[in-house]
XYZ file of N, CA, C and O in Angstrom:
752
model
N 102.687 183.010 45.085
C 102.464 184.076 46.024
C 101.073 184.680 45.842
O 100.482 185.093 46.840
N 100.582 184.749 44.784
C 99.177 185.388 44.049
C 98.279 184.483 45.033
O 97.694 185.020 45.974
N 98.202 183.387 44.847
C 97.385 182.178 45.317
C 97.450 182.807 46.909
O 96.499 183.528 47.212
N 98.224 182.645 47.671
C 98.432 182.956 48.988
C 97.801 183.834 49.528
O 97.259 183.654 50.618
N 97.731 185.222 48.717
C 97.728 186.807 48.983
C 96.162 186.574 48.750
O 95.379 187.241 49.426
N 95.700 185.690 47.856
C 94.157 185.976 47.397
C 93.947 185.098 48.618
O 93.321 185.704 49.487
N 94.175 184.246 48.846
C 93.303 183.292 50.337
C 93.163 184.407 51.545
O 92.126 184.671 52.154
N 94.633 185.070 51.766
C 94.176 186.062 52.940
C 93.224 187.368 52.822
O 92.659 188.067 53.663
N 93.302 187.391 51.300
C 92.117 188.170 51.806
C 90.924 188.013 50.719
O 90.591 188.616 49.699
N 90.545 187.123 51.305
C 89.183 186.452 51.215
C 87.735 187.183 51.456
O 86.633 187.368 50.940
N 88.416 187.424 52.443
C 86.886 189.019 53.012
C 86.977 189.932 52.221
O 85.873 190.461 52.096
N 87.888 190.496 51.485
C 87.508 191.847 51.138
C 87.842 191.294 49.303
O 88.916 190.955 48.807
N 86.654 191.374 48.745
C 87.315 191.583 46.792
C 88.017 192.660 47.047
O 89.229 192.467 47.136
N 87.668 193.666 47.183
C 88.245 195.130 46.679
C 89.887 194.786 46.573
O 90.519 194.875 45.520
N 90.422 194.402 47.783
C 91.566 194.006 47.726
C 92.439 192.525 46.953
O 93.633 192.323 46.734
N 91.280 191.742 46.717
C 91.288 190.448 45.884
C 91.958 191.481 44.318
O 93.074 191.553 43.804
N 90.665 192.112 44.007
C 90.868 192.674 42.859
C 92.208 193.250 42.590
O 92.843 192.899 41.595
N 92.766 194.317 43.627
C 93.858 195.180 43.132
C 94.836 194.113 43.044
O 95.493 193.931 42.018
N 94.962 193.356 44.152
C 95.800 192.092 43.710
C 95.823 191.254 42.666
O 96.867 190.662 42.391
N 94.760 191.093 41.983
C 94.904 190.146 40.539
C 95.255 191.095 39.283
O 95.835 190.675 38.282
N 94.668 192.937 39.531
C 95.380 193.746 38.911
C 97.234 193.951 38.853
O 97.930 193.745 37.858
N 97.560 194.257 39.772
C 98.953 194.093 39.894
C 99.632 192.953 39.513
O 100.797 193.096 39.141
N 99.025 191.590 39.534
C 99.742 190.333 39.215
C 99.640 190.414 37.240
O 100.442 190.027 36.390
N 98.435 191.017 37.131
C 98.492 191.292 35.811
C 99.633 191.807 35.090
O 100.049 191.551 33.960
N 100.228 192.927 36.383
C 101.653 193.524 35.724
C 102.942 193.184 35.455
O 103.753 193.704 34.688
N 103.035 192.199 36.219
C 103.655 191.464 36.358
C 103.773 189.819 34.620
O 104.658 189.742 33.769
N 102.779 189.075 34.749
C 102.682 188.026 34.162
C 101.502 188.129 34.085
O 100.807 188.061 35.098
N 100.882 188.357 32.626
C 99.226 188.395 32.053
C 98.880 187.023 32.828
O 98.439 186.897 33.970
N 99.319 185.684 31.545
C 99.155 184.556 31.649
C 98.897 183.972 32.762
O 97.944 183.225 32.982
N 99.710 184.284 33.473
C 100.090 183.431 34.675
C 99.262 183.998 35.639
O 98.871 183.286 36.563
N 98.914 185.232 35.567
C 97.849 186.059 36.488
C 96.518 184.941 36.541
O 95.871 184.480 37.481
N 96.455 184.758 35.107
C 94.744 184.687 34.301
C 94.535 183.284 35.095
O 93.666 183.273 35.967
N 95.405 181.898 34.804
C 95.904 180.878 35.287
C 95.802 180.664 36.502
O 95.432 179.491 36.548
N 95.913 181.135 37.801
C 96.398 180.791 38.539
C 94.894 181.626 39.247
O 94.367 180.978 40.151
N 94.204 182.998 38.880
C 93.021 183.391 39.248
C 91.774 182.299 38.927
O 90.834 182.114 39.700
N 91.948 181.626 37.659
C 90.992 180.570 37.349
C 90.864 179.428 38.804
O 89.865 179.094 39.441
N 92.435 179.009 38.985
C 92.355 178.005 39.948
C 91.984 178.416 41.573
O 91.609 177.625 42.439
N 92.157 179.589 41.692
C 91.477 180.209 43.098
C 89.967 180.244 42.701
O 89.149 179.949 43.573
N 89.542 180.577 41.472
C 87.723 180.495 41.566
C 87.382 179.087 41.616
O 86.259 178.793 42.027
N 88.366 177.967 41.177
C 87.838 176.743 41.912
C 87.941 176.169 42.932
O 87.427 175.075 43.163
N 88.793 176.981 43.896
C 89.419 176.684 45.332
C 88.212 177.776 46.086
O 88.172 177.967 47.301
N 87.304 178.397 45.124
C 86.182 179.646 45.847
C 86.911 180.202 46.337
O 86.683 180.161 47.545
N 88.002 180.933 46.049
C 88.534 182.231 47.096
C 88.126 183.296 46.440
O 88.109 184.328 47.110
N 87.671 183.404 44.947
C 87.371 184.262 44.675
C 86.664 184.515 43.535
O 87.219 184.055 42.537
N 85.110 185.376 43.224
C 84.329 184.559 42.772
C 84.362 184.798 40.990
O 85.257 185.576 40.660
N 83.897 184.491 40.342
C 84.436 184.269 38.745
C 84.322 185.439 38.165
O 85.174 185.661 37.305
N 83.192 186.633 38.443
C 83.131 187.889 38.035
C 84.019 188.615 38.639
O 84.654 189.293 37.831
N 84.449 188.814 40.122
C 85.738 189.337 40.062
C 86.334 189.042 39.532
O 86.745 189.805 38.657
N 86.829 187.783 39.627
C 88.253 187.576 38.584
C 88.413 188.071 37.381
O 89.206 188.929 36.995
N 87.592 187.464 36.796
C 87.623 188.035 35.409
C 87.311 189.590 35.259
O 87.988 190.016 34.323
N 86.633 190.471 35.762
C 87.067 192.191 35.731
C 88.399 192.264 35.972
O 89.246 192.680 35.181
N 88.608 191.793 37.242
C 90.123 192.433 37.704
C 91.123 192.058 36.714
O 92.056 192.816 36.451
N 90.981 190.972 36.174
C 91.482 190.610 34.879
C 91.496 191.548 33.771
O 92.608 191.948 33.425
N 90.429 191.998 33.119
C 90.773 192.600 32.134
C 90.853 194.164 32.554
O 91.291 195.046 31.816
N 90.375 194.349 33.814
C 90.991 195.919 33.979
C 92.638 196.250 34.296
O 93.297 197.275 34.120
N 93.043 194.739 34.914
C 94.296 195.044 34.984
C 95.468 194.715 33.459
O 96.543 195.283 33.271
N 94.893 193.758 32.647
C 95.498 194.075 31.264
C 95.591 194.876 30.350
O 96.575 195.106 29.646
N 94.250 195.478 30.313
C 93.892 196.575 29.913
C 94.866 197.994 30.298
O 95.514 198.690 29.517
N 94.739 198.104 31.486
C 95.780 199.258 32.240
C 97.046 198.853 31.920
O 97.740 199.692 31.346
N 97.544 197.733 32.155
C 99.071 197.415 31.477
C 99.006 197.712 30.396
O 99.675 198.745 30.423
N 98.567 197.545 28.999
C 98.034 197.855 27.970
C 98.702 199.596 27.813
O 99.742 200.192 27.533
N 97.508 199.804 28.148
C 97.390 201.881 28.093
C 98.874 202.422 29.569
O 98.809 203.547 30.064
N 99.697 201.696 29.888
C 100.549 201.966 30.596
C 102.045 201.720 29.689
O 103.045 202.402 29.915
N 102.004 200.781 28.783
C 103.034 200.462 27.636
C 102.969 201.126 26.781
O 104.014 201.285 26.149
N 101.730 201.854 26.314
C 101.649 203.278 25.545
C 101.848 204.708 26.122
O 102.031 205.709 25.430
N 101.812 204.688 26.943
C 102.263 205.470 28.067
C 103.284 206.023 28.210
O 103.483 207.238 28.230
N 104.353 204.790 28.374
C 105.789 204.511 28.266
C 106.165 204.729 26.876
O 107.255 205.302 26.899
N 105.884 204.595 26.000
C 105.905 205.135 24.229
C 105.472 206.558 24.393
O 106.459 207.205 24.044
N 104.717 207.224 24.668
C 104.244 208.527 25.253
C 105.685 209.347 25.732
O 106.080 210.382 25.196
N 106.243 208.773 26.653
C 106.778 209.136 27.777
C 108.279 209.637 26.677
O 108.866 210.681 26.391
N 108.386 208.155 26.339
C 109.978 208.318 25.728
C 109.886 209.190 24.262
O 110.795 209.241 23.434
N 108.676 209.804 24.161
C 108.922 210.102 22.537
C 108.983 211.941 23.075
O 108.994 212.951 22.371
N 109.011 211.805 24.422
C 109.305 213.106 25.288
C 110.733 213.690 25.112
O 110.782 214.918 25.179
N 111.751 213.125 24.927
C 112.753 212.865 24.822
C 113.519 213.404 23.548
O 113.411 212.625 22.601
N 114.088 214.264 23.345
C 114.522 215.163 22.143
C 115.405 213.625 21.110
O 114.942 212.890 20.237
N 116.650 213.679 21.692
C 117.133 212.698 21.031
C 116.255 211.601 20.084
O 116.280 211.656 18.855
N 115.687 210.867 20.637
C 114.822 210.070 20.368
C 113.736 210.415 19.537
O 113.370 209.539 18.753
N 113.047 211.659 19.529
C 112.089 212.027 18.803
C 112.740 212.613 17.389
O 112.158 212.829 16.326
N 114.543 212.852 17.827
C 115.083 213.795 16.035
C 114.938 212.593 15.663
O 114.055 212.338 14.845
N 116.020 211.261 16.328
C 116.017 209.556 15.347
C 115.195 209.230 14.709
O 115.449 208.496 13.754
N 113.575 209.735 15.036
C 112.963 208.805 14.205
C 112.590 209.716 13.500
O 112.275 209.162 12.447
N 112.319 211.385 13.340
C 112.143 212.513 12.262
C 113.362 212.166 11.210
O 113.172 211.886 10.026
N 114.645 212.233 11.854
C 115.757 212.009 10.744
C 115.249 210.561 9.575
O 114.873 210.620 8.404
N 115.393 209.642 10.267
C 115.610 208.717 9.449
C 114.031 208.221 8.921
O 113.932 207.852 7.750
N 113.216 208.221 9.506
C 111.649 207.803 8.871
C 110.493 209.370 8.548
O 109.319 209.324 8.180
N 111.084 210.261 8.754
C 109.748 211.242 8.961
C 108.166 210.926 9.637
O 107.863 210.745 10.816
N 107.162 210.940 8.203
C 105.838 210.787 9.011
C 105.406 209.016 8.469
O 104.249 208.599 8.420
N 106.366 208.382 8.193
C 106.168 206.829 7.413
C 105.810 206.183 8.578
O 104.587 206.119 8.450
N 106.019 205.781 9.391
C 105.703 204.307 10.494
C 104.405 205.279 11.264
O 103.514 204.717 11.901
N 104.460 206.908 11.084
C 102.915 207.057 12.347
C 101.748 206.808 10.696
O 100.762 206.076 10.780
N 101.940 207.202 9.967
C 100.843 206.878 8.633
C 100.438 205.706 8.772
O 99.345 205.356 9.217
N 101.594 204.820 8.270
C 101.537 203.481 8.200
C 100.399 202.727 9.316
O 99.294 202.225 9.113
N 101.366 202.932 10.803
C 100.227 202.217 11.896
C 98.732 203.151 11.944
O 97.667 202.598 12.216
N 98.828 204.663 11.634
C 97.624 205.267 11.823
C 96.267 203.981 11.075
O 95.165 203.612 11.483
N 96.944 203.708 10.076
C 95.850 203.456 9.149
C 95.421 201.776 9.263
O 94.620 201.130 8.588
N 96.336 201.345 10.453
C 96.417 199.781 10.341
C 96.144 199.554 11.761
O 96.192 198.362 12.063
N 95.815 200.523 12.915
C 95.834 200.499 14.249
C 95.206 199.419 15.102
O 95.545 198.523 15.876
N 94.297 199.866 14.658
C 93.061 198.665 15.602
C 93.414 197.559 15.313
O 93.607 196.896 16.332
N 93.681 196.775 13.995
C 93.823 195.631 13.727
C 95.021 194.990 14.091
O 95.157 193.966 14.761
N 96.237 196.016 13.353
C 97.566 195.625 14.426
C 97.553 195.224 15.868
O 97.824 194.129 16.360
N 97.149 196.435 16.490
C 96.797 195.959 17.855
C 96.056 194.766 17.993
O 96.610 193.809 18.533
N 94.900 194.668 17.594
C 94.024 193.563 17.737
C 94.840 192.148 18.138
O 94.595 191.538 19.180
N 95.659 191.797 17.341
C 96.246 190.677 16.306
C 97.791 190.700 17.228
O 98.469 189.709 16.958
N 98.429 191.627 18.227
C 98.827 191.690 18.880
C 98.838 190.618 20.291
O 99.651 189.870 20.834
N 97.785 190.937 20.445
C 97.458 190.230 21.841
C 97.629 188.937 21.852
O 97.899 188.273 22.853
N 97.406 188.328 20.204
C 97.379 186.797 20.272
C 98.752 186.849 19.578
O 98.946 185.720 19.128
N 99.586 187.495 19.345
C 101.311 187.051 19.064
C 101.861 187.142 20.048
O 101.713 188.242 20.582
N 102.682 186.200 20.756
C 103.622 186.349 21.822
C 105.243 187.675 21.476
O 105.899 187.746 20.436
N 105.397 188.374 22.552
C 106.844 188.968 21.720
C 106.042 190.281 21.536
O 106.552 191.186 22.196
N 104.968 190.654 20.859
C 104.900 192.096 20.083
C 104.095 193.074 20.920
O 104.240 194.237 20.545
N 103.275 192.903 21.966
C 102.568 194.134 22.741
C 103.736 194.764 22.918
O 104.114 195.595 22.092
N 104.402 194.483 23.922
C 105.985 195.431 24.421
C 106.455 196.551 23.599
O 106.429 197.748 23.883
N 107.144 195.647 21.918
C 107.451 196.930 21.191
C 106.155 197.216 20.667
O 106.009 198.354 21.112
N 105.115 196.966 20.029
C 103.756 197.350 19.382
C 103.645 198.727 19.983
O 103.805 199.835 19.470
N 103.250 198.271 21.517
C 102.472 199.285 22.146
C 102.999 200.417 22.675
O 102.161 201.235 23.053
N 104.538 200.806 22.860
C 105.075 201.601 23.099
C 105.751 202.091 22.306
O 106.492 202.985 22.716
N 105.798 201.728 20.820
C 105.737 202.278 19.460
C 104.696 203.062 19.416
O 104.915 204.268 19.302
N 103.496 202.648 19.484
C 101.870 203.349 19.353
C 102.303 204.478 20.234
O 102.585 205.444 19.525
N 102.440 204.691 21.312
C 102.663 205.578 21.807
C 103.680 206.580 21.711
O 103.425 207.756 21.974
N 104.884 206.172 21.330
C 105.653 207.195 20.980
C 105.420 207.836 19.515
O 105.722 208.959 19.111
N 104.678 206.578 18.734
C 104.166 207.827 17.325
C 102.520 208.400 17.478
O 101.812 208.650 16.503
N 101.981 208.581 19.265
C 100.901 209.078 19.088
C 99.869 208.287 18.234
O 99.481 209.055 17.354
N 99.352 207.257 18.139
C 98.656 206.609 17.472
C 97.353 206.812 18.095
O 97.458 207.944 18.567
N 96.396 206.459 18.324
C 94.808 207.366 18.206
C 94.896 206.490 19.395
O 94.825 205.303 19.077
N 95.050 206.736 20.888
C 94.875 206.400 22.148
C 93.416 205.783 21.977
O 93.389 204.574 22.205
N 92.161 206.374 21.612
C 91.076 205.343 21.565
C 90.997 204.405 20.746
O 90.257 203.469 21.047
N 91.546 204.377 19.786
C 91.571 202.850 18.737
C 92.327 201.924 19.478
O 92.029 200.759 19.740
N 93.656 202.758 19.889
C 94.271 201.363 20.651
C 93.596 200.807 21.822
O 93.579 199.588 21.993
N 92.978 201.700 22.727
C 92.563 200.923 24.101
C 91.273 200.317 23.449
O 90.685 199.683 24.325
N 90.665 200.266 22.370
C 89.189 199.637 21.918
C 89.384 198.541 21.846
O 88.841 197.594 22.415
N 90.911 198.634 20.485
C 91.198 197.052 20.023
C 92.329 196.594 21.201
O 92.757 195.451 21.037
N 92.704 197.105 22.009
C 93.234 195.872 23.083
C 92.309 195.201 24.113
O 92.441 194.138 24.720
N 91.187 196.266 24.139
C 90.525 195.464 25.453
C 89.026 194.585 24.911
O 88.234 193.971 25.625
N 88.980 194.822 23.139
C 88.197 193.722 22.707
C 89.174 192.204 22.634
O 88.908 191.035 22.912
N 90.477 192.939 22.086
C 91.130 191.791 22.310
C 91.552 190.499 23.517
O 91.723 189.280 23.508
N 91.585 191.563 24.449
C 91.667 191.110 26.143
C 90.444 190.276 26.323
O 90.481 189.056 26.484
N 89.355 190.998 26.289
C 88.107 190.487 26.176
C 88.247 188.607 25.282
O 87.571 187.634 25.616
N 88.888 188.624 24.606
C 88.536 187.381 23.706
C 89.597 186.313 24.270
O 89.216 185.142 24.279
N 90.638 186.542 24.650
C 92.002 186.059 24.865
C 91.941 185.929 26.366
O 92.031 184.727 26.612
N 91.846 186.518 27.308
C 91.780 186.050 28.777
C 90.547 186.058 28.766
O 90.172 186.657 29.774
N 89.762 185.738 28.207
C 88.070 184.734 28.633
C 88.644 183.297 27.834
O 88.382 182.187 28.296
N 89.158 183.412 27.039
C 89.717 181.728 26.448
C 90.507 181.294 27.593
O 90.233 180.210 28.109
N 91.522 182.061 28.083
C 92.609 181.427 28.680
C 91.980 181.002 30.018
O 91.984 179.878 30.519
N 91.484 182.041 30.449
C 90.553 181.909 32.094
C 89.356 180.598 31.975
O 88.952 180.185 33.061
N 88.797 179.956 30.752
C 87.980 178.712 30.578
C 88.576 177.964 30.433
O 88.136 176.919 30.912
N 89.951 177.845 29.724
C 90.778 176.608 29.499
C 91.052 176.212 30.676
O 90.810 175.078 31.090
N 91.859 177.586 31.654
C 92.156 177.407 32.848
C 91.165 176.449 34.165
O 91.549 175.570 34.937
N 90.012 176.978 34.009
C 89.077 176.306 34.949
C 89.255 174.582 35.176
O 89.529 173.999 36.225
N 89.000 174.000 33.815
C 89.382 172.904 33.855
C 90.428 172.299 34.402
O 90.364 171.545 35.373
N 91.987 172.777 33.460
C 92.895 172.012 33.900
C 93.202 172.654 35.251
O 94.389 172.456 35.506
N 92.543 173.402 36.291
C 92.604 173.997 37.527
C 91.926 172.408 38.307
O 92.394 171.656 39.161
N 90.839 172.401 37.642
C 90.195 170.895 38.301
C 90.940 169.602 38.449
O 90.758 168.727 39.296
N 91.918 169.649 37.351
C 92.639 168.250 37.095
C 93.746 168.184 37.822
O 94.188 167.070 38.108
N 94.383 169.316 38.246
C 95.453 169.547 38.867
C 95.411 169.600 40.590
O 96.321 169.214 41.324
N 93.917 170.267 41.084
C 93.855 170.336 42.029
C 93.081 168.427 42.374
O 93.246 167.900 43.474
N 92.546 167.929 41.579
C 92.249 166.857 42.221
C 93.356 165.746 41.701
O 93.290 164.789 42.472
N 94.059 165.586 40.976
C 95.172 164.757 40.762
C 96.562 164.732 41.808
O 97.098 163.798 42.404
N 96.920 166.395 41.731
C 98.405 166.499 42.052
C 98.325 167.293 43.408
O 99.385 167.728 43.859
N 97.298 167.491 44.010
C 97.327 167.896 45.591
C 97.894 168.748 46.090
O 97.198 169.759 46.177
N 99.150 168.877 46.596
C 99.719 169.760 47.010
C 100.819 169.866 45.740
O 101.673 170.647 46.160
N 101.169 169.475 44.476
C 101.705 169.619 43.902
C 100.990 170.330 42.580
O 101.273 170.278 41.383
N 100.203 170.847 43.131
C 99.588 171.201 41.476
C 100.230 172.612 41.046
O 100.068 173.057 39.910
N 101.030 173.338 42.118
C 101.961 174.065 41.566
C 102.683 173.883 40.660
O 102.964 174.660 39.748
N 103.137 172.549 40.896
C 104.091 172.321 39.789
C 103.452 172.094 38.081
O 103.928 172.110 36.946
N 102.025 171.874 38.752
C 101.640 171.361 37.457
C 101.134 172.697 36.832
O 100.953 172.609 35.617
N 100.850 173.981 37.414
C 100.310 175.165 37.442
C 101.182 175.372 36.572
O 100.864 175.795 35.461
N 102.427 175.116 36.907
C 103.524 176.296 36.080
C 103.964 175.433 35.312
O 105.010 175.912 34.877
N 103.769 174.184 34.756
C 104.110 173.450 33.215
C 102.841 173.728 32.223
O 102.946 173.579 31.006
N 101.530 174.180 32.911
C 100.358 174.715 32.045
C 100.441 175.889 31.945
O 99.458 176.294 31.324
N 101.133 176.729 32.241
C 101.619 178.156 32.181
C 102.916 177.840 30.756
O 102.845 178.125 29.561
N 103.904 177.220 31.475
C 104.634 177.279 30.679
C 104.630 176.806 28.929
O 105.331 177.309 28.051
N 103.638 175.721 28.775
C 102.757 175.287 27.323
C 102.066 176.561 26.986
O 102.270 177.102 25.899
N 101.454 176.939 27.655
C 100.625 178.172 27.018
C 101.675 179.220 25.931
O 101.539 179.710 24.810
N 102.809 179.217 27.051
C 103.472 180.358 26.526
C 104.489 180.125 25.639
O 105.045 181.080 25.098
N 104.898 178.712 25.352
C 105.586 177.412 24.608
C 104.545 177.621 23.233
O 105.033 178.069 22.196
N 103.165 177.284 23.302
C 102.509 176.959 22.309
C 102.420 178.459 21.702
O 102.476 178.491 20.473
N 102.316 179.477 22.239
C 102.396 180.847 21.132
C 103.493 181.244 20.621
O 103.415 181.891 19.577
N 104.764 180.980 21.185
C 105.902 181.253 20.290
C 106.035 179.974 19.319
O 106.669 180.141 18.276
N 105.496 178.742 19.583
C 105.180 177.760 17.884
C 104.419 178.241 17.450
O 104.548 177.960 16.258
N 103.161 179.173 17.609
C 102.391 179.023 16.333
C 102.862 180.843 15.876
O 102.728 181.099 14.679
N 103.254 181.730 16.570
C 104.134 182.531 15.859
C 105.062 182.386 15.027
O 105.174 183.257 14.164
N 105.992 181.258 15.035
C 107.271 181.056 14.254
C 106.833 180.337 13.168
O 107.452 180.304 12.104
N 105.264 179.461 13.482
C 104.875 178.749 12.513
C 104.160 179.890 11.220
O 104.137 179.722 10.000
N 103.666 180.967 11.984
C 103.402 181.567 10.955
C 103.980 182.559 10.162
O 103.448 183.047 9.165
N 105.437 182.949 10.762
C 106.517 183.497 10.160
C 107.120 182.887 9.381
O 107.801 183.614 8.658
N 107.208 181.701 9.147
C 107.615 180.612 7.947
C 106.579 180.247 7.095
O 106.846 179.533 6.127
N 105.517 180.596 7.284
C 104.349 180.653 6.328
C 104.105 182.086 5.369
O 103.230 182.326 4.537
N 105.091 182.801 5.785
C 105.373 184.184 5.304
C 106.406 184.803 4.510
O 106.364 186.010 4.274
């Protein structure tokens, strides 16, 4: 549908952009993926993409802390974690923030709780948005170059099928980080 929505509107980035933002909210990966293969179809040109890219991960990002923000609003929820931990897990991440986060982005599984942990123990809102969007920065510029290519191989091999092939290179991507997560949880 991303692919579709970006061809019609071709004339206007502004609207290219909010659209590859929102798809961001949806599915990072698959956003990043599938924007690579429209900059080789030219619907849309590589510096948009890639901003709208990391402004829209980024904002998902500081929107999952947000949501940690939001719920630590919440009486119940805020005695649970005074009762049973006091000031141990906001110390702990205070002092480990940036890097946690950092190191986040490339584990599959942990932004979700990470980042809306950070937020419900108040963790230093600028460390986290620094180290997610250096991280963003490193991680969808890899994924968005890998992408280019196998965007080429797919669109000149599999034709009208490179959907299919779109979403088995989507699906390895996201295959290969839960192996090398589990690989390194057994290394632990």
């Amino acid at each position: 549908m991303l692919d579709h929505l970006l061809e019609l509107s071709a004339a206007s980035p502004l609207l290219q952009v909010a659209l590859v933002i929102l798809a961001t909210f949806v599915l990072e990966d698959a956003a990043t993926v599938i924007t690579a293969i429209q900059v080789r179809l030219h619907i849309i040109t590589p510096m948009t993409a890639l901003l709208a890219l990391y402004v829209g991960i980024i904002l998902g990002d500081i929107g999952l802390y947000g949501l940690g923000r939001l719920a630590a609003c919440w009486p119940p929820a805020r005695r649970w974690v005074t009762l049973n931990e006091g000031r141990a897990p906001h110390d702990w991440l205070s002092r480990r923030l940036f890097w946690v986060v950092f190191v986040s982005r490339f584990v599959p599984g942990t932004r979700l709780p990470l980042y809306t942990t950070c937020g419900f123990l108040s963790a230093g809102l600028p460390v986290f948005t620094l180290a997610t969007a250096l991280a963003t920065l490193i991680w969808t510029t890899a994924l968005f170059t890998l992408s280019l290519p196998v965007g080429d191989f797919l669109l000149a091999h599999l034709g009208a099928w490179r959907w299919v092939g779109l979403g088995g290179f989507v699906l390895v991507v996201s295959l290969m980080g839960h192996v090398f997560a589990r690989i390194q949880k057994h290394k632990t």
